Coordinates of C-alpha atoms in Angstrom, one line a residue:
X1 CA -55.7 0.1 29.6
X2 CA -59.2 0.1 28.3
X3 CA -58.2 -2.3 25.5
X4 CA -56.8 -4.8 28.1
X5 CA -60.0 -4.6 30.1
X6 CA -62.1 -5.3 26.9
X7 CA -59.9 -8.2 26.0
X8 CA -60.4 -9.7 29.5
X9 CA -64.1 -9.3 29.0
X10 CA -63.8 -11.0 25.6
X11 CA -65.1 -7.9 23.8
X12 CA -62.5 -8.5 21.1
X13 CA -64.2 -6.7 18.3
X14 CA -64.4 -3.5 20.3
X15 CA -60.8 -4.0 21.7
X16 CA -59.5 -4.3 18.1
X17 CA -61.3 -1.0 17.1
X18 CA -59.4 0.8 19.8
X19 CA -56.2 -1.0 19.1
X20 CA -56.5 0.0 15.4
X21 CA -57.1 3.6 16.4
X22 CA -53.9 3.7 18.5
X23 CA -52.0 2.0 15.7
X24 CA -53.3 4.4 13.0
X25 CA -52.4 7.4 15.1
X26 CA -48.8 6.2 15.6
X27 CA -47.8 3.5 13.2
X28 CA -44.2 3.6 14.3
X29 CA -45.1 2.7 18.0
X30 CA -44.0 -0.9 18.3
X31 CA -46.2 -1.6 21.3
X32 CA -49.3 -0.4 19.5
X33 CA -48.4 -2.4 16.5
X34 CA -47.8 -5.5 18.6
X35 CA -51.1 -5.1 20.4
X36 CA -53.0 -4.7 17.2
X37 CA -51.3 -7.8 15.8
X38 CA -52.1 -10.0 18.8
X39 CA -55.8 -8.9 18.9
X40 CA -56.1 -9.5 15.1
X41 CA -54.7 -13.0 15.7
X42 CA -57.2 -13.6 18.5
X43 CA -60.0 -12.6 16.1
X44 CA -58.8 -15.0 13.4
X45 CA -57.5 -12.2 11.1
X46 CA -54.2 -14.0 10.5
X47 CA -53.4 -12.1 7.3
X48 CA -53.3 -8.8 9.2
X49 CA -51.5 -10.3 12.2
X50 CA -48.7 -11.9 10.1
X51 CA -48.2 -8.7 8.1
X52 CA -47.8 -6.8 11.4
X53 CA -45.5 -9.4 12.9
X54 CA -43.3 -9.1 9.8
X55 CA -43.1 -5.3 10.2
X56 CA -42.2 -5.7 13.8
X57 CA -39.4 -8.2 12.9
X58 CA -38.1 -5.7 10.3
X59 CA -37.8 -3.1 13.1
X60 CA -36.5 -5.7 15.6
X61 CA -34.8 -8.5 13.7
X62 CA -34.8 -11.8 15.5
X63 CA -36.9 -10.5 18.5
X64 CA -37.9 -13.8 20.1
X65 CA -41.3 -12.9 21.5
X66 CA -42.5 -11.7 18.2
X67 CA -41.0 -14.7 16.4
X68 CA -42.9 -17.0 18.7
X69 CA -46.1 -15.1 18.2
X70 CA -45.7 -15.3 14.5
X71 CA -45.0 -19.1 14.9
X72 CA -48.3 -19.5 16.8
X73 CA -50.2 -17.8 14.0
X74 CA -48.5 -19.9 11.3
X75 CA -49.1 -23.1 13.4
X76 CA -52.8 -22.2 13.8
X77 CA -53.4 -21.8 10.1
X78 CA -51.6 -25.1 9.3
X79 CA -48.2 -23.8 8.0
X80 CA -46.2 -26.0 10.2
X81 CA -42.8 -25.8 8.5
X82 CA -42.9 -22.0 8.6
X83 CA -43.9 -22.1 12.3
X84 CA -41.0 -24.4 13.1
X85 CA -38.6 -22.0 11.4
X86 CA -39.9 -19.1 13.6
X87 CA -39.6 -21.1 16.8
X88 CA -36.2 -22.4 15.9
X89 CA -34.9 -18.9 15.2
X90 CA -36.3 -17.8 18.6
X91 CA -34.2 -20.7 20.1
X92 CA -31.0 -19.7 18.4
X93 CA -27.7 -19.5 20.3
X94 CA -27.4 -16.6 22.6
X95 CA -31.1 -16.3 23.2
X96 CA -33.0 -17.5 26.2
X97 CA -36.7 -17.8 25.4
X98 CA -38.1 -20.9 26.9
X99 CA -41.6 -20.5 25.3
X100 CA -40.1 -21.1 21.8
X101 CA -38.6 -24.4 23.0
X102 CA -41.9 -25.5 24.5
X103 CA -43.8 -24.4 21.4
X104 CA -41.7 -26.8 19.3
X105 CA -42.6 -29.6 21.8
X106 CA -46.2 -28.5 21.7
X107 CA -46.4 -29.2 17.9
X108 CA -46.5 -32.9 19.1
X109 CA -45.1 -34.0 15.7
X110 CA -41.7 -32.2 16.1
X111 CA -38.7 -34.3 17.1
X112 CA -35.8 -32.6 18.8
X113 CA -32.3 -33.3 17.6
X114 CA -29.6 -34.4 20.0
X115 CA -27.9 -31.0 19.9
X116 CA -31.2 -29.3 20.8
X117 CA -31.7 -31.6 23.8
X118 CA -28.2 -30.8 24.9
X119 CA -28.8 -27.0 24.6
X120 CA -32.0 -27.2 26.6
X121 CA -30.1 -29.1 29.4
X122 CA -27.4 -26.4 29.3
X123 CA -29.9 -23.6 29.6
X124 CA -31.5 -25.3 32.7
X125 CA -28.1 -25.0 34.4
X126 CA -28.2 -21.2 34.2
X127 CA -28.9 -20.1 37.9
X128 CA -30.4 -16.8 36.6
X129 CA -33.1 -18.5 34.5
X130 CA -36.6 -17.1 35.0
X131 CA -39.1 -19.4 36.5
X132 CA -41.3 -19.6 33.5
X133 CA -38.4 -20.2 31.2
X134 CA -37.4 -23.1 33.5
X135 CA -41.0 -24.5 33.3
X136 CA -41.0 -24.2 29.5
X137 CA -37.7 -26.0 29.2
X138 CA -38.7 -28.9 31.5
X139 CA -41.9 -29.5 29.4
X140 CA -39.8 -29.3 26.2
X141 CA -37.3 -31.9 27.6
X142 CA -40.2 -34.1 28.8
X143 CA -41.4 -34.4 25.2
X144 CA -37.8 -34.8 23.9
X145 CA -37.0 -37.7 26.2
X146 CA -40.4 -39.3 25.7
X147 CA -39.7 -39.4 21.9
X148 CA -36.4 -41.1 22.7
X149 CA -38.2 -43.6 24.9
X150 CA -36.3 -42.5 28.0
X151 CA -39.5 -42.5 30.0
X152 CA -38.0 -42.0 33.5
X153 CA -36.2 -38.8 32.4
X154 CA -39.3 -37.7 30.5
X155 CA -41.4 -38.1 33.6
X156 CA -38.8 -36.3 35.8
X157 CA -39.0 -33.3 33.6
X158 CA -42.8 -33.2 33.4
X159 CA -42.9 -33.5 37.2
X160 CA -40.3 -30.7 37.7
X161 CA -42.1 -28.4 35.4
X162 CA -45.5 -29.1 37.1
X163 CA -43.9 -28.7 40.6
X164 CA -42.7 -25.1 39.7
X165 CA -46.2 -24.3 38.3
X166 CA -48.0 -25.8 41.4
X167 CA -45.9 -23.7 43.8
X168 CA -47.3 -20.6 42.2
X169 CA -50.9 -21.8 42.1
X170 CA -53.7 -21.1 44.5
X171 CA -55.8 -24.0 43.4
X172 CA -57.7 -25.9 46.1
X173 CA -59.2 -29.2 45.0
X174 CA -61.7 -29.2 47.8
X175 CA -63.2 -25.9 46.6
X176 CA -63.8 -27.4 43.1
X177 CA -65.5 -30.5 44.6
X178 CA -67.7 -28.2 46.7
X179 CA -68.8 -26.3 43.6
X180 CA -69.7 -29.5 41.8
X181 CA -71.7 -30.6 44.8
X182 CA -73.5 -27.3 44.9
X183 CA -74.4 -27.7 41.2
X184 CA -76.1 -31.0 42.0
X185 CA -77.9 -29.4 45.0
X186 CA -79.2 -26.4 43.0
X187 CA -80.3 -28.4 39.9
X188 CA -82.0 -31.0 42.1
X189 CA -84.1 -28.2 43.4
X190 CA -84.8 -26.3 40.1
X191 CA -87.7 -27.5 37.9
X192 CA -86.5 -28.2 34.3
X193 CA -87.4 -25.1 32.2
X194 CA -87.4 -24.1 28.5
X195 CA -87.7 -20.4 29.3
X196 CA -84.3 -19.4 27.8
X197 CA -83.4 -18.2 24.3
X198 CA -84.4 -20.9 21.9
X199 CA -81.7 -20.6 19.3
X200 CA -80.6 -24.1 18.1
X201 CA -77.3 -22.8 16.8
X202 CA -74.7 -23.9 19.4
X203 CA -73.1 -27.4 19.7
X204 CA -71.1 -27.5 22.9
X205 CA -68.2 -30.0 23.1
X206 CA -67.3 -30.4 26.8
X207 CA -65.3 -32.7 29.0
X208 CA -61.8 -33.0 30.3
X209 CA -58.9 -31.3 28.4
X210 CA -56.9 -33.7 26.2
X211 CA -60.0 -36.0 25.8
X212 CA -60.4 -35.8 22.0
X213 CA -62.6 -32.7 21.8
X214 CA -60.5 -31.1 19.1
X215 CA -60.9 -34.3 17.0
X216 CA -64.7 -34.1 17.4
X217 CA -64.6 -30.4 16.6
X218 CA -62.6 -31.0 13.4
X219 CA -65.0 -33.8 12.3
X220 CA -68.1 -31.6 12.8
X221 CA -66.6 -28.5 11.4
X222 CA -65.9 -30.4 8.2
X223 CA -69.7 -30.4 7.7
X224 CA -71.1 -27.7 5.4
X225 CA -73.7 -26.6 8.0
X226 CA -71.3 -26.2 11.0
X227 CA -68.8 -23.5 11.8
X228 CA -65.8 -24.5 13.9
X229 CA -64.7 -21.6 16.1
X230 CA -62.4 -22.1 19.2
X231 CA -62.6 -22.5 22.9
X232 CA -65.1 -19.7 23.5
X233 CA -65.0 -18.0 26.9
X234 CA -68.5 -16.6 26.8
X235 CA -70.2 -19.1 29.1
X236 CA -67.4 -18.6 31.6
X237 CA -68.0 -14.8 31.3
X238 CA -71.7 -15.3 32.2
X239 CA -70.6 -17.4 35.2
X240 CA -68.4 -14.5 36.4
X241 CA -71.3 -12.1 36.1
X242 CA -73.5 -14.4 38.1
X243 CA -70.8 -15.0 40.7
X244 CA -70.5 -11.3 41.3
X245 CA -74.2 -10.4 41.6
X246 CA -74.2 -10.7 45.4
X247 CA -72.1 -8.0 47.0
X248 CA -71.4 -10.4 50.0
X249 CA -68.9 -12.4 48.0
X250 CA -69.1 -16.2 48.5
X251 CA -67.4 -18.8 46.4
X252 CA -70.8 -20.5 45.9
X253 CA -72.7 -17.4 44.8
X254 CA -72.5 -19.3 41.6
X255 CA -74.3 -21.6 41.0
X256 CA -76.8 -20.4 43.6
X257 CA -77.5 -17.2 41.6
X258 CA -79.1 -19.3 38.8
X259 CA -82.1 -20.0 41.1
X260 CA -82.9 -16.2 41.1
X261 CA -82.9 -15.7 37.4
X262 CA -86.3 -14.6 35.9
X263 CA -87.5 -15.9 32.5
X264 CA -86.5 -12.6 30.9
X265 CA -83.0 -12.8 32.4
X266 CA -82.6 -16.3 31.2
X267 CA -83.5 -15.2 27.7
X268 CA -81.2 -12.2 27.9
X269 CA -78.2 -14.4 28.9
X270 CA -79.0 -16.8 26.0
X271 CA -79.5 -14.0 23.5
X272 CA -76.2 -12.3 24.6
X273 CA -74.3 -15.6 24.2
X274 CA -75.6 -15.9 20.6
X275 CA -74.9 -12.3 19.7
X276 CA -71.4 -12.1 21.3
X277 CA -70.2 -15.3 19.6
X278 CA -71.3 -14.2 16.2
X279 CA -67.9 -12.6 15.5
X280 CA -66.3 -16.1 15.5
X281 CA -68.8 -17.5 13.0
X282 CA -68.7 -17.6 9.2
X283 CA -72.5 -17.9 8.5
X284 CA -73.3 -21.6 8.8
X285 CA -76.5 -22.4 10.7
X286 CA -74.7 -24.2 13.5
X287 CA -71.4 -23.5 15.3
X288 CA -69.2 -25.3 17.9
X289 CA -68.1 -24.0 21.3
X290 CA -65.5 -26.5 22.5
X291 CA -64.5 -24.9 25.8
X292 CA -63.9 -28.2 27.8
X293 CA -64.7 -26.6 31.2
X294 CA -68.2 -25.9 30.2
X295 CA -69.2 -29.4 31.5
X296 CA -69.3 -27.7 34.9
X297 CA -72.0 -25.3 33.6
X298 CA -74.3 -27.6 31.6
X299 CA -77.2 -26.7 34.0
X300 CA -76.7 -23.0 33.2
X301 CA -76.4 -23.7 29.4
X302 CA -79.7 -25.7 29.4
X303 CA -81.5 -22.9 31.2
X304 CA -80.4 -20.1 28.9
X305 CA -80.1 -22.1 25.7
X306 CA -82.6 -25.0 26.0
X307 CA -82.0 -26.2 22.4
X308 CA -78.2 -26.4 22.6
X309 CA -76.7 -29.7 21.8
X310 CA -74.0 -31.0 24.2
X311 CA -71.4 -33.6 23.4
X312 CA -69.3 -35.1 26.3
X313 CA -65.8 -36.1 25.0
X314 CA -64.7 -38.9 27.2
X315 CA -61.3 -40.7 27.4
X316 CA -59.8 -43.4 29.5
X317 CA -59.0 -41.9 32.9
X318 CA -55.3 -42.6 33.0
X319 CA -54.8 -41.8 29.4
X320 CA -56.6 -38.5 29.8
X321 CA -55.2 -37.3 33.2
X322 CA -51.6 -38.1 32.3
X323 CA -52.0 -36.4 29.0
X324 CA -53.1 -33.3 31.0
X325 CA -50.1 -33.7 33.3
X326 CA -47.6 -33.5 30.5
X327 CA -49.4 -30.6 28.7
X328 CA -48.4 -27.1 29.7
X329 CA -51.6 -25.0 29.6
X330 CA -51.3 -21.3 29.2
X331 CA -53.7 -20.5 32.0
X332 CA -56.4 -22.2 34.0
X333 CA -56.6 -26.0 34.3
X334 CA -54.5 -25.8 37.5
X335 CA -55.6 -29.3 38.5
X336 CA -53.2 -30.6 35.8
X337 CA -50.1 -29.7 37.8
X338 CA -50.5 -32.6 40.3
X339 CA -51.5 -36.2 39.5
X340 CA -53.6 -36.5 42.7
X341 CA -55.5 -33.3 41.8
X342 CA -56.0 -34.6 38.3
X343 CA -57.4 -37.9 39.5
X344 CA -59.8 -36.2 41.9
X345 CA -60.9 -33.7 39.2
X346 CA -61.6 -36.6 36.8
X347 CA -63.7 -38.4 39.3
X348 CA -65.6 -35.3 40.2
X349 CA -66.2 -34.7 36.4
X350 CA -67.6 -38.2 35.9
X351 CA -69.9 -37.8 39.0
X352 CA -71.2 -34.4 37.7
X353 CA -71.7 -35.7 34.2
X354 CA -73.7 -38.7 35.6
X355 CA -75.9 -36.1 37.4
X356 CA -76.4 -34.0 34.2
X357 CA -77.2 -37.2 32.2
X358 CA -79.9 -38.0 34.7
X359 CA -81.2 -34.5 34.9
X360 CA -81.3 -34.0 31.1
X361 CA -82.0 -37.5 29.8
X362 CA -81.2 -38.2 26.1
X363 CA -80.0 -34.5 25.7
X364 CA -76.3 -35.1 26.1
X365 CA -74.3 -37.4 23.8
X366 CA -71.3 -39.2 25.4
X367 CA -68.6 -40.0 22.9
X368 CA -65.6 -42.3 23.9
X369 CA -62.3 -41.3 22.3
X370 CA -61.2 -44.9 22.1
X371 CA -64.5 -45.9 20.4
X372 CA -64.1 -43.1 17.8
X373 CA -60.5 -44.4 17.0
X374 CA -61.6 -48.0 16.7
X375 CA -65.0 -47.6 15.0
X376 CA -64.6 -44.3 13.2
X377 CA -67.3 -44.2 10.5
X378 CA -70.1 -45.5 12.8
X379 CA -69.2 -43.0 15.5
X380 CA -69.2 -40.1 13.0
X381 CA -72.7 -41.1 11.9
X382 CA -73.9 -41.3 15.5
X383 CA -72.5 -37.8 16.2
X384 CA -74.2 -36.3 13.0
X385 CA -77.5 -38.0 13.9
X386 CA -77.4 -36.5 17.4
X387 CA -76.8 -33.0 15.9
X388 CA -79.6 -33.5 13.4
X389 CA -77.2 -33.2 10.5
X390 CA -77.2 -35.2 7.2
X391 CA -74.1 -37.4 6.5
X392 CA -71.4 -35.7 4.5
X393 CA -68.3 -37.6 3.4
X394 CA -66.1 -34.6 4.2
X395 CA -66.5 -35.5 7.9
X396 CA -64.7 -38.8 7.4
X397 CA -61.7 -37.0 5.7
X398 CA -61.7 -34.3 8.4
X399 CA -57.9 -34.0 8.3
X400 CA -58.2 -32.3 4.8
X401 CA -60.4 -29.5 6.2
X402 CA -58.5 -26.2 6.1
X403 CA -59.3 -24.1 9.2
X404 CA -57.6 -22.4 12.1
X405 CA -57.1 -24.8 15.0
X406 CA -55.7 -23.2 18.2
X407 CA -55.5 -26.1 20.6
X408 CA -52.4 -28.3 21.4
X409 CA -53.9 -31.0 19.1
X410 CA -53.7 -28.8 16.0
X411 CA -51.1 -30.9 14.2
X412 CA -52.7 -34.2 15.2
X413 CA -56.1 -33.4 13.8
X414 CA -54.5 -32.6 10.4
X415 CA -53.6 -36.3 10.1
X416 CA -55.9 -39.4 9.6
X417 CA -57.0 -41.3 12.7
X418 CA -54.1 -43.1 14.4
X419 CA -54.2 -45.6 17.3
X420 CA -50.6 -45.1 18.6
X421 CA -51.7 -42.6 21.2
X422 CA -54.3 -44.8 23.0
X423 CA -51.9 -46.5 25.4
X424 CA -49.0 -44.0 25.6
X425 CA -49.6 -43.6 29.4
X426 CA -48.5 -47.3 29.9
X427 CA -44.9 -46.2 29.2
X428 CA -45.2 -44.2 32.5
X429 CA -47.3 -46.7 34.5
X430 CA -44.7 -47.1 37.3
X431 CA -44.9 -43.3 38.0
X432 CA -48.7 -43.1 38.0

């Protein structure tokens, strides 16, 4: 139980120490072994995780959940063929494990065979199918039909999967808009300050999901002075702390609580961020935090880490929002389950970014995905200049950089720049 609490608080190093203790005390316990494997994977220790997954599969041959987890680890380190083998084995006849089907779709580069499409359709007819298996299968079929250019069928499946997810959601678009408005009110009142922790290490890549942030991360992490990490939850953890400071709970305790932070508290929050993220770094002087939702918290970031660099990854609104709609996110990003919610969220995002740009002039770099694709080398140099980094040719051949990539774009950023994705949304224009 304590391990699970530590994981939720992103204290992964400490969680792994306790998981290892349980595992060492009882190496035959499959639950302890699985828990240790998953936490090892979260910390980037793929060698340990894969060895443990293999032990689990020796004890439980063909177990679909473990096969899928092993596939995730292999995909993340770039061994796509081996990942596909794991996912396909988890999809074998007689097994119902929707996540494995959706994981194949999530590779983006995988094309389903006719027989696989037929099997997914058959599985959907099972009245006893669990809700999440049904969601996974709809998203898998959406990708399959899109690849076959059967766009009406593809959209129908994306919409059905999202409808099931939306029915389980407690997301209220108005609440999100109110929080954005409160950010503007609070930071219109606060005098700009440099009282936080002055470390220059972090480069935040923010914006909407599916806006090209993984591409920018891969370009920058190909530089010798920059560590690529992952979508770090540490700023969101600080937000939760601030939101719960007032015992009379109010949705807007955050961002109001920022107004009460003393200079010492600002420095403590900034120092804690640098120390807690160190476990994800490999020793380069700079590192990337590419949690997209951090665009909501740029005011907080600039108060606790005044020297942080911030890159806003921007993409055409219909291209971006529809790409979100057809992406099944593991958790959060609930606005993506409805096209109207997605449109409203995009508009609120643009309005808030306009405010941050005015509040922190020349401190935030906006990078258009379409411009990067069409004018690649020039945009790479602009990004490096903004980050104060000398040009390195490796940033142009970013797709050759071997590193773990955990986002849905992992396979796409292992290929050279391609333009085919720019206008994919137009195939669905009648539905948007």
